[in-house]
Amino acid sequence: MNILILGGGGREHALAWAVSQNPKCDRLVVAPGNAGIADVAECAAFDICSGDAVLDFVQTESIDFVIIGPEAPLAAGVADALRDAGVLTFGPSQAAAELEASKYFTKSICDAADAPTAAYGHFRDAETAKTYVRQQGAPIVVKADGLAAGKGVIVAMDEQAALDAIDDMFGGTFGDAGAEVVIEEFMDGEEASFFVLCDGTDVLPIGTAQDHKRVGEGDTGPNTGGMGAYSPAPVLTDEIAQIALDRIVKPCVAEMARRGTPYQGVLYAGLMIKDGQPRLVEYNVRFGDPECQVLMMRLGGQVLDLLQACAEGRLADAQVNWADDHAMTVVMAANGYPGPPAKGTVITGVEGLPQTSSEMCFHAGTGRNESGQLIATGGRVLNVTARGDDLTTARARAYAMVDAIDWDQGFCRRDIGWRALR
Ligand code: AMP
Ligand code: GLY
């Protein structure tokens, strides 16, 4: 089977690493890829958000299966263009990708599905939004409706912060994404991520994880795309996962099908858990990054069979073979992140790291300079990932690899997993 993966971050390196281990994989291409992905796949360069460009590559290179990593090509309708042309594709349609692209859309699906989530209001002008905030009081959460690269959510601990956030959003800070605003009840509890595959009808849970959104130790400082993750998430017990499946995920997936926009791909439910009850914070229509890295480390080569069964509508017969183990990934980021990161700095020590089924250094923003040295090209740069029989072992292995990397222009959090290990 000739396979194309779209994307070029740590998530796609982990996907490519897992897929390449499956004997069914004859040829693997990743676009655009990165310096680490080049070790496990061919890298290709074309516009991955253009359905025509992707289809052209698929036809010229006789690709049998396309796996879409990031949300941008999904929101741009690349999965539709491929499926319309008869190409086997993993990833939701543009209409189904609204579950991530519009917060109000997700709220309306939850309403119809009677899925537990925060109470909310939806606003198209600042004055009505402010009146609502004054009625509800703080803490309260103000969200730009559209895609805002993870920055469009303000958790306002006092009323003034909420009013300021409303002015910012309607003032254009988030561009078109902020032309509509959702204001939500603040939910207290512990967050965890629940990942399921959906083939339009059937739903198959494939794992749980927790990430660390803040840049600083002890979960302080500004939000990032995620500074580390581990799987499984102890707070998401089997019992709570079953409630999330029965009361949140399955009813929402059924509602999507009822509307004529069935959901096919991975659905990532961000949950807030309190007193044994999960409520939906948000859906994402892709694997989390870096949550994907720990899931792939635990699943290995069977991932290709699962993604293929999902794309072919065969999930009812699919099953996941779980190793009863734990995985952790530590993100190494360039100094300055989540602000503008230092770029082009040289990283050494990565080549000597183990590359096994339980220890991998996945690359996110990496490239090579003219002398062939590994350099940082983005904010999040390396995802040092390890598994073990328990989280303590996985963590010790991951940080031992971190310590073998020589990069004085980069940093990581030293406390990944603290909630689970406390
Ligand atoms: P979202 O992009 O919707 O996931 O929001 C980003 C983060 O903001 C979440 O991961 C939560 O930590 C926080 N958040 C979002 N909505 C709420 C809410 N209603 N109550 C409390 N925290 C929230
Ligand atoms: N790590 C959070 C996300 O991928 O959205």
Coordinates of C-alpha atoms and ligand atoms in Angstrom, one line a residue:
M1 CA 0.0 0.0 0.0
N2 CA 1.3 3.5 -0.9
I3 CA 0.4 6.0 1.8
L4 CA 0.5 9.7 2.0
I5 CA 0.4 11.6 5.3
L6 CA -0.3 15.3 5.2
G7 CA 1.4 17.5 7.8
G8 CA 4.9 18.1 9.2
G9 CA 4.8 18.3 13.0
G10 CA 5.5 15.9 15.8
R11 CA 2.1 14.4 15.4
E12 CA 2.8 13.5 11.8
H13 CA 6.3 12.1 12.7
A14 CA 4.6 9.8 15.3
L15 CA 1.9 8.8 12.8
A16 CA 4.5 8.1 10.1
W17 CA 6.7 6.1 12.6
A18 CA 3.7 3.9 13.6
V19 CA 2.4 3.4 10.1
S20 CA 5.8 2.6 8.7
Q21 CA 6.0 -0.4 11.1
N22 CA 3.0 -2.1 9.5
P23 CA 4.0 -4.7 6.9
K24 CA 1.2 -3.5 4.6
C25 CA 3.0 -0.2 4.2
D26 CA 5.1 -0.4 1.0
R27 CA 5.8 3.3 0.4
L28 CA 5.2 6.2 2.8
V29 CA 5.3 9.9 1.8
V30 CA 4.8 12.8 4.1
A31 CA 4.1 16.3 2.9
P32 CA 5.7 18.6 3.9
G33 CA 7.4 16.4 6.6
N34 CA 10.5 17.5 8.6
A35 CA 14.1 16.4 9.3
G36 CA 13.0 13.6 11.6
I37 CA 10.2 12.3 9.3
A38 CA 12.8 12.0 6.6
D39 CA 14.3 9.1 8.5
V40 CA 11.0 7.0 8.2
A41 CA 9.4 8.4 5.0
E42 CA 10.0 10.3 1.8
C43 CA 9.1 14.0 2.2
A44 CA 7.3 15.9 -0.6
A45 CA 6.5 19.6 -1.0
F46 CA 3.2 20.9 -2.3
D47 CA 0.3 22.9 -1.0
I48 CA -1.5 20.5 1.4
C49 CA -4.5 22.8 1.8
S50 CA -5.2 22.7 -1.9
G51 CA -7.5 19.7 -2.9
D52 CA -6.2 20.0 -6.5
A53 CA -2.6 19.9 -5.5
V54 CA -3.0 16.9 -3.2
L55 CA -5.1 15.0 -5.7
D56 CA -2.5 15.7 -8.4
F57 CA 0.2 14.2 -6.2
V58 CA -2.0 11.2 -5.3
Q59 CA -2.7 10.4 -8.9
T60 CA 0.9 10.9 -10.2
E61 CA 2.4 8.9 -7.4
S62 CA -0.2 6.1 -7.3
I63 CA -1.1 6.8 -3.6
D64 CA -3.7 4.3 -2.2
F65 CA -4.5 5.9 1.1
V66 CA -4.3 9.5 2.4
I67 CA -4.1 10.3 6.2
I68 CA -4.7 14.0 7.0
G69 CA -3.0 15.2 10.2
P70 CA -3.7 18.9 10.8
E71 CA -7.0 20.8 10.9
A72 CA -6.2 23.3 8.2
P73 CA -6.5 20.9 5.2
L74 CA -9.6 19.4 6.8
A75 CA -11.3 22.8 7.2
A76 CA -10.3 23.6 3.6
G77 CA -12.2 20.5 2.3
V78 CA -9.2 18.4 1.2
A79 CA -10.9 15.2 2.4
D80 CA -13.9 16.0 0.3
A81 CA -11.8 16.6 -2.8
L82 CA -10.0 13.3 -2.3
R83 CA -13.1 11.2 -1.6
D84 CA -15.0 12.8 -4.5
A85 CA -12.2 11.5 -6.7
G86 CA -12.5 8.0 -5.2
V87 CA -9.3 8.2 -3.0
L88 CA -9.4 6.3 0.3
T89 CA -9.0 9.1 2.9
F90 CA -8.8 9.3 6.7
G91 CA -10.2 12.6 7.9
P92 CA -13.6 14.4 8.2
S93 CA -15.3 16.3 5.5
Q94 CA -15.3 20.1 5.6
A95 CA -18.9 20.1 6.9
A96 CA -17.9 17.6 9.7
A97 CA -14.7 19.6 10.5
E98 CA -17.1 22.4 11.7
L99 CA -16.9 20.5 15.0
E100 CA -13.5 22.2 15.4
A101 CA -13.9 25.2 13.1
S102 CA -16.9 26.7 14.9
K103 CA -17.5 26.6 18.6
Y104 CA -21.2 27.6 18.2
F105 CA -21.7 24.8 15.7
T106 CA -20.4 22.3 18.4
K107 CA -22.7 23.8 21.0
S108 CA -25.7 23.4 18.7
I109 CA -24.8 19.8 18.1
C110 CA -24.5 19.2 21.9
D111 CA -27.9 20.9 22.4
A112 CA -29.5 18.6 19.8
A113 CA -27.7 15.5 21.2
D114 CA -28.4 16.5 24.8
A115 CA -24.7 16.1 25.6
P116 CA -23.4 17.6 28.9
T117 CA -21.4 20.7 28.3
A118 CA -21.1 24.3 29.7
A119 CA -24.2 26.6 29.5
Y120 CA -23.5 29.3 26.9
G121 CA -24.7 32.3 24.9
H122 CA -23.8 33.1 21.2
F123 CA -23.3 36.7 20.2
R124 CA -22.7 38.7 17.1
D125 CA -22.2 42.1 18.7
A126 CA -20.3 43.4 21.7
E127 CA -23.1 45.1 23.6
T128 CA -25.4 42.1 23.9
A129 CA -22.4 39.9 24.8
K130 CA -21.4 42.4 27.6
T131 CA -25.0 42.4 29.0
Y132 CA -24.8 38.6 29.2
V133 CA -21.5 38.7 31.0
R134 CA -22.9 41.3 33.5
Q135 CA -25.9 39.1 34.1
Q136 CA -23.8 35.9 34.6
G137 CA -20.9 37.3 36.5
A138 CA -17.3 35.9 36.7
P139 CA -15.5 33.5 36.3
I140 CA -16.7 33.1 32.7
V141 CA -15.1 32.0 29.5
V142 CA -15.1 34.1 26.3
K143 CA -14.4 32.2 23.0
A144 CA -13.9 33.4 19.5
D145 CA -16.2 31.2 17.4
G146 CA -13.7 30.3 14.6
L147 CA -10.2 28.8 14.4
A148 CA -7.7 30.9 16.2
A149 CA -4.7 28.6 16.5
G150 CA -5.6 27.7 20.1
K151 CA -5.5 31.4 21.2
G152 CA -9.1 32.3 20.9
V153 CA -10.2 31.3 24.4
I154 CA -10.1 33.7 27.4
V155 CA -10.8 32.2 30.8
A156 CA -11.9 35.4 32.6
M157 CA -11.6 35.2 36.4
D158 CA -13.2 38.6 36.8
E159 CA -15.9 40.5 34.9
Q160 CA -13.6 43.2 33.6
A161 CA -11.3 40.6 31.9
A162 CA -14.4 39.2 30.2
L163 CA -15.6 42.6 29.0
D164 CA -12.0 43.4 27.7
A165 CA -11.9 40.0 25.9
I166 CA -15.2 40.9 24.2
D167 CA -13.9 44.2 23.0
D168 CA -10.7 42.5 21.7
M169 CA -12.6 39.8 19.8
F170 CA -15.1 42.2 18.2
G171 CA -12.3 44.6 17.7
G172 CA -10.7 42.1 15.3
T173 CA -7.8 40.6 17.4
F174 CA -8.6 37.2 16.0
G175 CA -9.7 38.4 12.6
D176 CA -12.8 36.7 11.1
A177 CA -12.6 34.0 13.9
G178 CA -13.8 36.6 16.4
A179 CA -16.7 38.0 14.3
E180 CA -18.9 35.7 16.4
V181 CA -18.4 34.9 20.1
V182 CA -19.5 32.1 22.4
I183 CA -19.6 32.9 26.1
E184 CA -19.6 29.9 28.4
E185 CA -20.1 29.0 32.0
F186 CA -16.7 28.3 33.7
M187 CA -16.3 24.6 34.4
D188 CA -14.3 23.5 37.3
G189 CA -12.5 20.1 37.4
E190 CA -9.7 18.2 35.8
E191 CA -9.2 18.1 32.0
A192 CA -8.4 15.0 30.0
S193 CA -8.6 14.1 26.3
F194 CA -10.5 11.2 24.9
F195 CA -9.7 9.9 21.4
V196 CA -12.1 7.8 19.3
L197 CA -12.2 6.8 15.7
C198 CA -15.6 7.2 13.9
D199 CA -16.5 5.8 10.5
G200 CA -19.7 7.8 10.2
T201 CA -21.7 5.3 12.2
D202 CA -19.6 3.3 14.5
V203 CA -17.2 4.6 17.2
L204 CA -14.1 3.0 18.5
P205 CA -12.2 4.4 21.5
I206 CA -8.4 4.4 21.0
G207 CA -7.1 5.9 24.1
T208 CA -6.9 8.7 26.6
A209 CA -4.3 11.3 27.4
Q210 CA -3.6 14.5 29.3
D211 CA -1.4 17.4 28.1
H212 CA 0.2 20.4 29.7
K213 CA -1.0 23.6 28.0
R214 CA 0.9 26.2 30.0
V215 CA 4.5 27.0 29.2
G216 CA 5.8 27.0 32.8
E217 CA 6.2 24.4 35.5
G218 CA 3.3 23.9 37.9
D219 CA 1.0 24.9 35.0
T220 CA 1.9 28.6 35.0
G221 CA 2.5 31.2 32.3
P222 CA 0.9 31.6 28.9
N223 CA -0.9 28.9 27.0
T224 CA 1.0 26.9 24.3
G225 CA 0.0 24.1 21.9
G226 CA 1.1 21.6 24.6
M227 CA 4.4 21.1 26.4
G228 CA 4.1 17.4 27.1
A229 CA 1.5 14.6 27.4
Y230 CA 1.0 11.2 28.8
S231 CA -1.3 8.3 28.2
P232 CA -3.4 6.8 29.7
A233 CA -5.0 9.7 31.7
P234 CA -5.7 8.2 35.2
V235 CA -8.6 10.7 35.8
L236 CA -10.4 9.2 32.8
T237 CA -11.3 5.9 34.3
D238 CA -13.0 3.2 32.3
E239 CA -16.3 4.1 33.9
I240 CA -16.0 7.8 33.1
A241 CA -14.8 7.0 29.5
Q242 CA -18.0 4.9 29.1
I243 CA -20.2 7.8 30.3
A244 CA -18.3 10.1 27.9
L245 CA -18.9 7.6 25.1
D246 CA -22.6 7.0 25.8
R247 CA -23.7 10.5 26.8
I248 CA -21.4 12.8 24.7
V249 CA -19.6 11.2 21.8
K250 CA -22.1 8.7 20.4
P251 CA -25.1 11.1 20.6
C252 CA -23.1 13.8 18.8
V253 CA -21.8 11.4 16.1
A254 CA -25.5 10.3 15.6
E255 CA -26.6 13.9 15.3
M256 CA -23.9 14.6 12.7
A257 CA -25.1 11.6 10.7
R258 CA -28.8 12.7 11.1
R259 CA -27.9 16.0 9.6
G260 CA -26.4 14.4 6.5
T261 CA -22.8 15.2 7.5
P262 CA -21.5 12.0 9.0
Y263 CA -18.2 12.2 10.9
Q264 CA -15.3 10.1 9.6
G265 CA -11.9 10.3 11.2
V266 CA -10.5 10.7 14.7
L267 CA -12.6 12.7 17.1
Y268 CA -10.7 14.2 20.0
A269 CA -13.1 15.2 22.9
G270 CA -11.6 17.5 25.4
L271 CA -13.4 16.7 28.7
M272 CA -13.8 18.4 32.0
I273 CA -14.2 15.9 34.8
K274 CA -15.7 16.6 38.2
D275 CA -17.3 14.3 40.7
G276 CA -17.0 11.4 38.3
Q277 CA -19.0 13.2 35.6
P278 CA -17.5 14.3 32.3
R279 CA -18.6 17.4 30.4
L280 CA -17.5 18.4 26.9
V281 CA -15.1 21.4 26.7
E282 CA -14.5 21.1 22.9
Y283 CA -14.0 18.8 20.0
N284 CA -11.0 18.7 17.7
V285 CA -11.2 16.9 14.4
R286 CA -7.7 15.6 14.4
F287 CA -5.2 13.9 16.8
G288 CA -3.9 16.2 19.5
D289 CA -0.3 17.3 19.3
P290 CA 1.6 16.1 21.4
E291 CA -1.1 13.6 22.6
C292 CA -0.8 11.7 19.3
Q293 CA 2.9 11.0 20.1
V294 CA 2.0 9.0 23.2
L295 CA -0.9 7.3 21.6
M296 CA 1.2 6.2 18.6
M297 CA 3.9 4.9 20.9
R298 CA 1.4 2.7 22.7
L299 CA -0.4 1.5 19.5
G300 CA 2.4 1.0 17.1
G301 CA 1.9 -0.5 13.6
Q302 CA -1.7 -1.6 14.2
V303 CA -2.6 2.1 13.7
L304 CA -2.6 1.6 9.9
D305 CA -5.1 -1.2 10.2
L306 CA -7.3 1.0 12.4
L307 CA -7.2 4.1 10.3
Q308 CA -7.9 2.0 7.2
A309 CA -10.8 0.3 8.8
C310 CA -12.1 3.7 9.8
A311 CA -11.8 5.1 6.2
E312 CA -13.4 2.0 4.8
G313 CA -16.4 2.1 7.2
R314 CA -15.4 -1.2 8.9
L315 CA -15.0 0.0 12.5
A316 CA -17.8 -2.3 13.8
D317 CA -15.4 -5.3 13.3
A318 CA -12.2 -3.5 14.4
Q319 CA -10.5 -3.9 17.7
V320 CA -7.6 -2.3 19.5
N321 CA -4.9 -4.5 21.0
W322 CA -3.8 -2.6 24.1
A323 CA -0.5 -3.1 25.8
D324 CA -1.2 -2.4 29.5
D325 CA 1.5 0.3 29.6
H326 CA 2.1 4.0 29.9
A327 CA 3.8 6.6 27.6
M328 CA 5.1 10.1 28.2
T329 CA 6.3 12.8 25.8
V330 CA 8.3 15.8 26.8
V331 CA 8.2 18.8 24.4
M332 CA 11.5 20.7 23.8
A333 CA 10.8 24.2 22.6
A334 CA 13.0 27.0 21.2
N335 CA 13.7 29.8 23.6
G336 CA 11.0 32.5 23.2
Y337 CA 8.2 30.1 22.7
P338 CA 5.1 30.6 22.8
G339 CA 6.3 34.1 21.6
P340 CA 8.5 34.3 18.6
P341 CA 11.0 31.5 18.9
A342 CA 14.8 31.6 18.2
K343 CA 15.2 29.9 14.8
G344 CA 18.1 28.2 13.2
T345 CA 19.9 27.2 16.4
V346 CA 21.9 23.9 16.2
I347 CA 20.8 20.8 18.2
T348 CA 23.3 18.0 18.9
G349 CA 22.9 14.6 20.6
V350 CA 19.7 13.5 18.8
E351 CA 21.4 11.1 16.4
G352 CA 22.8 9.0 19.3
L353 CA 19.4 8.5 21.0
P354 CA 17.7 5.1 21.1
Q355 CA 15.1 4.5 18.4
T356 CA 13.1 1.6 19.6
S357 CA 9.4 0.6 20.1
S358 CA 9.7 2.2 23.6
E359 CA 11.9 5.2 23.1
M360 CA 11.7 7.7 20.2
C361 CA 12.5 11.3 19.7
F362 CA 9.8 12.7 17.4
H363 CA 10.6 15.9 15.5
A364 CA 8.3 18.8 15.2
G365 CA 9.9 22.1 14.0
T366 CA 13.3 20.8 12.7
G367 CA 15.3 21.1 9.6
R368 CA 19.0 20.9 8.5
N369 CA 21.4 23.7 7.8
E370 CA 23.8 23.8 4.8
S371 CA 26.3 21.7 6.8
G372 CA 23.6 19.0 7.4
Q373 CA 23.3 19.9 11.2
L374 CA 20.0 19.5 12.9
I375 CA 18.4 23.0 13.5
A376 CA 15.3 24.4 15.1
T377 CA 12.8 25.8 12.7
G378 CA 9.8 26.4 14.9
G379 CA 8.5 26.9 18.4
R380 CA 7.9 23.3 19.5
V381 CA 10.9 21.4 18.1
L382 CA 11.4 17.9 19.6
N383 CA 9.0 15.5 21.3
V384 CA 11.0 13.1 23.5
T385 CA 8.8 10.1 24.0
A386 CA 9.1 6.9 26.0
R387 CA 6.9 4.1 27.3
G388 CA 7.2 1.9 30.3
D389 CA 5.2 -0.5 32.6
D390 CA 4.3 2.5 34.7
L391 CA 4.4 6.3 34.2
T392 CA 7.4 6.7 36.5
T393 CA 9.5 4.4 34.3
A394 CA 8.2 6.1 31.1
R395 CA 9.1 9.5 32.6
A396 CA 12.6 8.5 33.7
R397 CA 13.3 7.2 30.2
A398 CA 12.0 10.3 28.5
Y399 CA 14.0 12.7 30.7
A400 CA 17.2 10.5 30.3
M401 CA 16.9 11.2 26.6
V402 CA 16.2 14.9 27.1
D403 CA 19.4 15.1 29.2
A404 CA 21.4 13.5 26.3
I405 CA 20.3 16.3 24.0
D406 CA 22.6 19.3 23.7
W407 CA 20.7 22.4 22.9
D408 CA 21.3 25.5 25.0
Q409 CA 18.8 27.6 23.0
G410 CA 15.9 25.3 23.9
F411 CA 14.0 24.4 27.0
C412 CA 11.4 22.0 28.4
R413 CA 9.2 21.6 31.4
R414 CA 10.7 19.2 34.0
D415 CA 7.3 18.3 35.6
I416 CA 5.4 16.5 32.8
G417 CA 3.0 14.1 34.4
W418 CA 2.9 15.8 37.8
R419 CA -0.9 15.4 38.2
A420 CA -0.9 11.7 37.5
L421 CA 2.2 11.1 39.7
R422 CA 1.3 13.3 42.7
Ligands
AMP1 P1 -10.8 25.2 23.9 O1 -9.9 25.8 22.8 O2 -12.2 25.3 23.8 O3 -10.3 23.8 24.3 O4 -10.3 26.0 25.2 C1 -8.9 26.1 25.6 C2 -8.8 25.8 27.1 O5 -9.6 26.7 27.8 C3 -9.4 24.5 27.5 O6 -8.5 23.4 27.3 C4 -9.7 24.7 29.0 O7 -8.5 24.6 29.8 C5 -10.1 26.1 29.0 N1 -11.6 26.2 28.9 C6 -12.4 26.2 27.7 N2 -13.7 26.3 28.0 C7 -13.8 26.3 29.4 C8 -14.9 26.3 30.3 N3 -16.1 26.4 29.9 N4 -14.6 26.2 31.6 C9 -13.3 26.2 32.1 N5 -12.2 26.1 31.2 C10 -12.5 26.2 29.9
GLY2 N1 -2.4 19.6 22.5 C1 -3.6 20.2 22.2 C2 -4.1 20.1 20.9 O1 -3.5 19.4 20.0 O2 -5.1 20.8 20.5

